[in-house]
Structures are given as C-alpha cells and as structure tokens.
Tab-separated table of C-alpha atoms and ligand atoms in Angstrom:
chain	number	residue	atom	x	y	z
A	149	MET	CA	-101.326	-71.890	109.752
A	150	ASP	CA	-104.426	-73.602	111.065
A	151	VAL	CA	-107.013	-74.108	108.307
A	152	PHE	CA	-109.718	-72.325	110.324
A	153	ASP	CA	-107.467	-69.296	110.861
A	154	ALA	CA	-106.752	-69.209	107.123
A	155	MET	CA	-110.480	-69.498	106.284
A	156	GLY	CA	-111.342	-66.745	108.740
A	157	THR	CA	-108.816	-64.282	107.333
A	158	ALA	CA	-108.821	-65.152	103.599
A	159	VAL	CA	-110.039	-61.699	102.632
A	160	THR	CA	-110.298	-60.550	99.045
A	161	MET	CA	-106.867	-58.897	98.886
A	162	ARG	CA	-107.032	-56.128	96.279
A	163	TRP	CA	-103.790	-54.373	97.294
A	164	LEU	CA	-100.678	-56.169	96.090
A	165	ARG	CA	-96.956	-55.553	96.315
A	166	PRO	CA	-95.067	-55.591	92.996
A	167	ASP	CA	-92.563	-58.259	94.161
A	168	PRO	CA	-92.534	-61.401	92.004
A	169	VAL	CA	-94.204	-64.543	93.328
A	170	PRO	CA	-91.967	-67.655	93.323
A	171	ASP	CA	-93.160	-70.456	91.058
A	172	GLU	CA	-93.195	-72.892	94.012
A	173	LEU	CA	-95.904	-70.785	95.659
A	174	LEU	CA	-97.878	-70.576	92.426
A	175	ASP	CA	-97.673	-74.357	92.078
A	176	LYS	CA	-98.997	-74.725	95.636
A	177	LEU	CA	-101.837	-72.342	94.839
A	178	ILE	CA	-102.820	-74.311	91.745
A	179	TRP	CA	-102.424	-77.545	93.698
A	180	ALA	CA	-104.942	-76.229	96.240
A	181	GLY	CA	-107.323	-75.265	93.425
A	182	THR	CA	-107.113	-78.710	91.901
A	183	ARG	CA	-107.977	-80.384	95.244
A	184	ALA	CA	-111.528	-79.019	94.966
A	185	ALA	CA	-114.521	-81.297	94.547
A	186	SER	CA	-116.196	-81.599	91.140
A	187	PRO	CA	-119.144	-83.625	89.816
A	188	GLU	CA	-117.994	-87.224	89.242
A	189	ASN	CA	-114.500	-85.892	89.914
A	190	SER	CA	-114.603	-84.487	86.380
A	191	GLN	CA	-111.962	-81.806	87.186
A	192	LEU	CA	-112.760	-79.919	84.011
A	193	TRP	CA	-110.746	-76.877	84.958
A	194	ASP	CA	-107.641	-75.237	83.557
A	195	PHE	CA	-105.522	-72.439	85.003
A	196	VAL	CA	-103.827	-69.900	82.753
A	197	VAL	CA	-101.057	-68.379	84.860
A	198	VAL	CA	-99.938	-65.083	83.353
A	199	ARG	CA	-96.544	-63.880	84.599
A	200	SER	CA	-95.246	-62.106	81.491
A	201	PRO	CA	-95.408	-58.293	81.909
A	202	GLU	CA	-96.254	-57.888	78.206
A	203	GLN	CA	-99.144	-60.328	78.445
A	204	ARG	CA	-100.393	-58.642	81.646
A	205	ALA	CA	-100.250	-55.259	79.921
A	206	ARG	CA	-102.180	-56.625	76.909
A	207	LEU	CA	-104.859	-57.994	79.220
A	208	HIS	CA	-105.043	-54.766	81.218
A	209	ASP	CA	-105.395	-52.703	78.036
A	210	ALA	CA	-108.162	-55.000	76.793
A	211	ILE	CA	-110.049	-54.979	80.099
A	212	VAL	CA	-109.536	-51.249	80.785
A	213	PRO	CA	-109.012	-49.661	77.339
A	214	ASP	CA	-109.424	-46.146	78.768
A	215	PRO	CA	-109.521	-44.948	82.412
A	216	VAL	CA	-112.887	-43.354	81.539
A	217	VAL	CA	-114.546	-46.801	81.435
A	218	LEU	CA	-114.045	-46.952	85.196
A	219	ASP	CA	-115.997	-43.741	85.807
A	220	PRO	CA	-119.178	-45.632	86.813
A	221	ILE	CA	-117.216	-47.232	89.676
A	222	ARG	CA	-115.883	-43.795	90.683
A	223	THR	CA	-119.454	-42.494	90.695
A	224	SER	CA	-120.607	-45.437	92.835
A	225	ILE	CA	-117.865	-44.660	95.348
A	226	GLU	CA	-118.985	-41.048	95.538
A	227	ARG	CA	-122.662	-41.889	95.821
A	228	THR	CA	-122.662	-44.670	98.382
A	229	HIS	CA	-122.781	-43.892	102.084
A	230	ASP	CA	-122.312	-47.535	103.037
A	231	PRO	CA	-118.698	-47.870	104.277
A	232	ILE	CA	-118.573	-51.578	103.351
A	233	LYS	CA	-119.653	-50.920	99.766
A	234	GLN	CA	-117.315	-47.961	99.597
A	235	ARG	CA	-114.422	-50.216	100.628
A	236	ILE	CA	-115.374	-52.863	98.058
A	237	PHE	CA	-115.811	-50.351	95.210
A	238	THR	CA	-112.567	-48.560	96.104
A	239	GLY	CA	-110.711	-51.866	96.106
A	240	SER	CA	-112.357	-52.966	92.847
A	241	LEU	CA	-111.365	-49.715	91.213
A	242	HIS	CA	-107.819	-50.019	92.488
A	243	LEU	CA	-107.516	-53.564	91.105
A	244	LEU	CA	-108.763	-52.502	87.690
A	245	GLU	CA	-106.500	-49.452	87.646
A	246	THR	CA	-103.443	-51.542	88.556
A	247	LEU	CA	-104.153	-54.879	86.851
A	248	ARG	CA	-100.904	-54.913	84.859
A	249	THR	CA	-98.855	-54.411	88.042
A	250	ALA	CA	-100.308	-57.464	89.779
A	251	PRO	CA	-97.315	-59.843	89.642
A	252	VAL	CA	-99.479	-62.725	88.417
A	253	LEU	CA	-102.907	-62.992	86.851
A	254	ILE	CA	-104.473	-66.434	86.979
A	255	PHE	CA	-107.506	-67.121	84.801
A	256	ILE	CA	-109.512	-70.112	85.979
A	257	CYS	CA	-111.231	-71.697	83.012
A	258	GLY	CA	-113.806	-74.454	82.880
A	259	SER	CA	-115.184	-76.891	80.376
A	260	SER	CA	-118.673	-78.312	80.395
A	261	LEU	CA	-119.196	-82.049	79.853
A	262	ILE	CA	-122.016	-81.090	77.460
A	263	PRO	CA	-121.363	-77.487	76.340
A	264	GLY	CA	-124.544	-75.406	76.253
A	265	ASP	CA	-126.461	-77.745	78.593
A	266	PRO	CA	-127.467	-75.452	81.512
A	267	ARG	CA	-127.213	-78.282	84.069
A	268	GLU	CA	-123.707	-79.167	82.982
A	269	ASP	CA	-122.750	-75.490	82.917
A	270	ARG	CA	-123.974	-75.152	86.507
A	271	PHE	CA	-121.839	-78.132	87.478
A	272	MET	CA	-118.855	-76.537	85.779
A	273	PHE	CA	-119.249	-73.245	87.656
A	274	SER	CA	-119.769	-75.043	90.984
A	275	ALA	CA	-116.473	-76.850	90.524
A	276	ILE	CA	-114.650	-73.704	89.426
A	277	TYR	CA	-115.779	-71.705	92.445
A	278	GLY	CA	-114.746	-74.553	94.745
A	279	ALA	CA	-111.298	-74.361	93.184
A	280	ALA	CA	-111.235	-70.568	93.527
A	281	GLN	CA	-112.243	-70.748	97.195
A	282	ASN	CA	-109.511	-73.310	97.914
A	283	MET	CA	-107.052	-70.919	96.291
A	284	LEU	CA	-108.243	-67.963	98.389
A	285	VAL	CA	-107.658	-69.954	101.558
A	286	ALA	CA	-104.358	-71.461	100.387
A	287	GLY	CA	-103.177	-68.031	99.248
A	288	ARG	CA	-103.839	-66.680	102.721
A	289	ALA	CA	-101.908	-69.544	104.315
A	290	LEU	CA	-98.999	-68.930	101.927
A	291	GLY	CA	-98.898	-65.222	102.790
A	292	LEU	CA	-100.154	-64.209	99.360
A	293	GLY	CA	-102.810	-61.698	98.436
A	294	VAL	CA	-105.450	-63.294	96.236
A	295	SER	CA	-108.824	-62.210	94.914
A	296	ALA	CA	-111.438	-63.924	92.748
A	297	ILE	CA	-112.930	-61.291	90.461
A	298	SER	CA	-114.863	-61.038	87.221
A	299	ALA	CA	-112.673	-58.489	85.404
A	300	HIS	CA	-112.573	-60.699	82.269
A	301	HIS	CA	-116.280	-59.997	81.702
A	302	ARG	CA	-115.414	-56.455	80.718
A	303	ASN	CA	-113.996	-57.770	77.442
A	304	VAL	CA	-114.110	-61.535	77.476
A	305	ARG	CA	-113.602	-61.863	73.712
A	306	ALA	CA	-110.279	-60.049	73.841
A	307	VAL	CA	-109.208	-61.905	76.996
A	308	ARG	CA	-109.926	-65.253	75.292
A	309	LYS	CA	-107.978	-64.212	72.223
A	310	ILE	CA	-104.959	-62.919	74.164
A	311	LEU	CA	-104.844	-66.112	76.244
A	312	GLY	CA	-105.653	-68.448	73.321
A	313	VAL	CA	-108.483	-70.124	75.235
A	314	PRO	CA	-110.086	-72.915	73.148
A	315	ASP	CA	-113.647	-72.409	71.880
A	316	HIS	CA	-115.350	-74.948	74.177
A	317	THR	CA	-113.768	-73.470	77.319
A	318	THR	CA	-115.219	-70.741	79.564
A	319	VAL	CA	-113.112	-68.096	81.299
A	320	ALA	CA	-114.748	-68.114	84.732
A	321	VAL	CA	-112.541	-66.271	87.241
A	322	THR	CA	-109.806	-63.649	87.082
A	323	MET	CA	-107.436	-64.035	90.017
A	324	PRO	CA	-104.777	-61.345	90.599
A	325	VAL	CA	-102.027	-62.743	92.828
A	326	GLY	CA	-99.120	-61.117	94.641
A	327	PHE	CA	-97.849	-60.556	98.147
A	328	ALA	CA	-100.392	-58.698	100.258
A	329	ALA	CA	-99.760	-54.953	100.589
A	330	ARG	CA	-102.278	-54.480	103.384
A	331	PRO	CA	-103.181	-56.373	106.560
A	332	TYR	CA	-105.532	-59.281	105.972
A	333	GLY	CA	-108.056	-58.518	108.678
A	334	THR	CA	-110.884	-60.860	109.586
A	335	LEU	CA	-113.716	-61.873	107.268
A	336	LYS	CA	-117.027	-60.259	108.100
A	337	ARG	CA	-119.763	-62.816	107.619
A	338	LYS	CA	-123.160	-63.499	109.160
A	339	PRO	CA	-122.955	-65.408	112.450
A	340	ILE	CA	-123.924	-69.049	112.068
A	341	GLU	CA	-126.984	-68.466	114.303
A	342	ASP	CA	-128.463	-66.381	111.481
A	343	VAL	CA	-128.280	-69.148	108.905
A	344	ILE	CA	-128.419	-72.483	110.708
A	345	HIS	CA	-131.635	-74.536	110.889
A	346	TYR	CA	-131.653	-77.699	112.996
A	347	ASP	CA	-133.914	-80.482	111.808
A	348	HIS	CA	-136.401	-78.040	110.256
A	349	TRP	CA	-136.185	-74.519	108.676
B	158	FMN	C1	-118.019	-64.786	91.688
B	158	FMN	C2	-117.368	-63.608	92.336
B	158	FMN	C3	-117.084	-62.470	91.585
B	158	FMN	C4	-116.448	-61.375	92.160
B	158	FMN	N1	-116.135	-60.294	91.381
B	158	FMN	C5	-115.435	-59.277	91.924
B	158	FMN	C6	-115.000	-58.197	91.101
B	158	FMN	O1	-115.247	-58.163	89.896
B	158	FMN	N2	-114.274	-57.207	91.681
B	158	FMN	C7	-113.947	-57.233	93.002
B	158	FMN	O2	-113.271	-56.327	93.458
B	158	FMN	N3	-114.363	-58.251	93.812
B	158	FMN	C8	-115.085	-59.268	93.300
B	158	FMN	N4	-115.456	-60.325	94.099
B	158	FMN	C9	-115.086	-60.336	95.529
B	158	FMN	C10	-116.259	-59.989	96.430
B	158	FMN	O3	-116.530	-58.619	96.319
B	158	FMN	C11	-115.868	-60.387	97.851
B	158	FMN	O4	-115.824	-61.789	97.932
B	158	FMN	C12	-116.848	-59.867	98.889
B	158	FMN	O5	-116.910	-58.471	98.848
B	158	FMN	C13	-116.436	-60.315	100.279
B	158	FMN	O6	-115.163	-59.769	100.547
B	158	FMN	P1	-114.186	-60.453	101.594
B	158	FMN	O7	-114.064	-61.874	101.127
B	158	FMN	O8	-112.910	-59.703	101.533
B	158	FMN	O9	-114.866	-60.369	102.888
B	158	FMN	C14	-116.115	-61.411	93.546
B	158	FMN	C15	-116.404	-62.553	94.302
B	158	FMN	C16	-117.003	-63.646	93.704
B	158	FMN	C17	-117.282	-64.880	94.545
C-alpha cells in the first residue's frame, strides 16, 4: 500500500475482531514504531506487548473496575448533538468496555534522559508520539486496527504494577491492536489551505 494511502486512511480503529494477531505482524508494528525520530536519536522507548488473556483481563479490571465508571462517557454520548463527537465517544466507550477482548494491548513507555526535567519530558513525549503515529500508519498498511489512547491514565498505578514498569519509566500510550472489524474510511482533517503559511503567517 502506498504510504500516502495508508496515512490518509489510518483511522483510530476502535472496533476489533477477536482473531489473534500473528507475531510477525506485531514485530512489523514495533519495527515501524522504532523507526521514529527522537532527540539525538535517543530512542528511549519501550513497548510492552500484552497478548496473554489473563494479563489483558487484569488490565481491563484495573482500568474499568466497574461499568459504572464509564457512565460519564455514556452521559456525554447522550448530551452531545455533534455527530463527530458522538462517534468518538461511542468508540471510546466501546474500547473501554471491550479492552480485554482486544487481541493485543501494546503499552508504549518512555524514559526521560533527565527524569523530572520538563524539557526532557517534552522530548520524551515527542518521540513517543512519533512512534505511535508510525504504528498507526503501519497498522493500516498491515490491515490491522490500531488506536493510540490514554486508557492507562484511568489507573496508571495499577497498570504500572501489573506490567512491572520500572520506576523511571512513563506509560505514555495504550494501543489496542487487532484486525479491523469496521471499514477504515478516510481521515477527516483540515485542508492544507487552512493551515499553510508561505513565507509569512
Ligand atoms: C494523545 C492521544 C490520546 C488519545 N486518547 C484517546 C482515548 O483515550 N480514547 C479514544 O477513544 N481515542 C483517543 N485518541 C484518539 C483520538 O480521539 C483520535 O485521534 C481523533 O479523534 C481523530 O480520529 P481519527 O484519527 O480516527 O480521525 C487519542 C489520540 C491521541 C493522539
């Protein structure tokens, strides 16, 4: 698949089939992530690839201890009249309700060259999101459904403990991965005319 076609259709795929994902595809996905740019090529990222159903269930239970905790998302779906937001919230809710059934959960983690230094932390996150974006595009090209979400923030302490993440390392992205259960569609983004400035703002 042409890289521009993959970029243009690398939607956040929140609907996944339960079929297992072959390790060769997961390796390709991680390979794509690790081709991202990073300050001084520091590459201070790690990828925790969770395939074990027990481990996925533990993570799901920690992140969504009770379906009631998702009520605020349900309320947002009911209250919004914006179809785009409604689609995003509905997908978000679905992901959180079905986290344990995603065939693979990848947690992208990052380390800061100087932990606690805001500049270094910014560098770390820039590199991590570059890796995540490469994985979204590669996932699309591989026929996978991939999303970069922040589900870990709902209970990051428990997620760290379950995964055994070292103290100096940040859990930055939760990435559910499987084969796509819905059509990819085309990304809806501002046209370049709205954001481009030639020679001067
Ligand atoms: C840093 C970051 C955090 C995100 N967190 C979530 C999330 O917690 N849940 C979710 O469903 N989507 C999450 N998303 C996905 C965005 O909602 C998505 O990129 C946006 O709606 C555009 O969707 P599209 O890429 O399918 O067009 C996140 C995206 C980024 C970059």
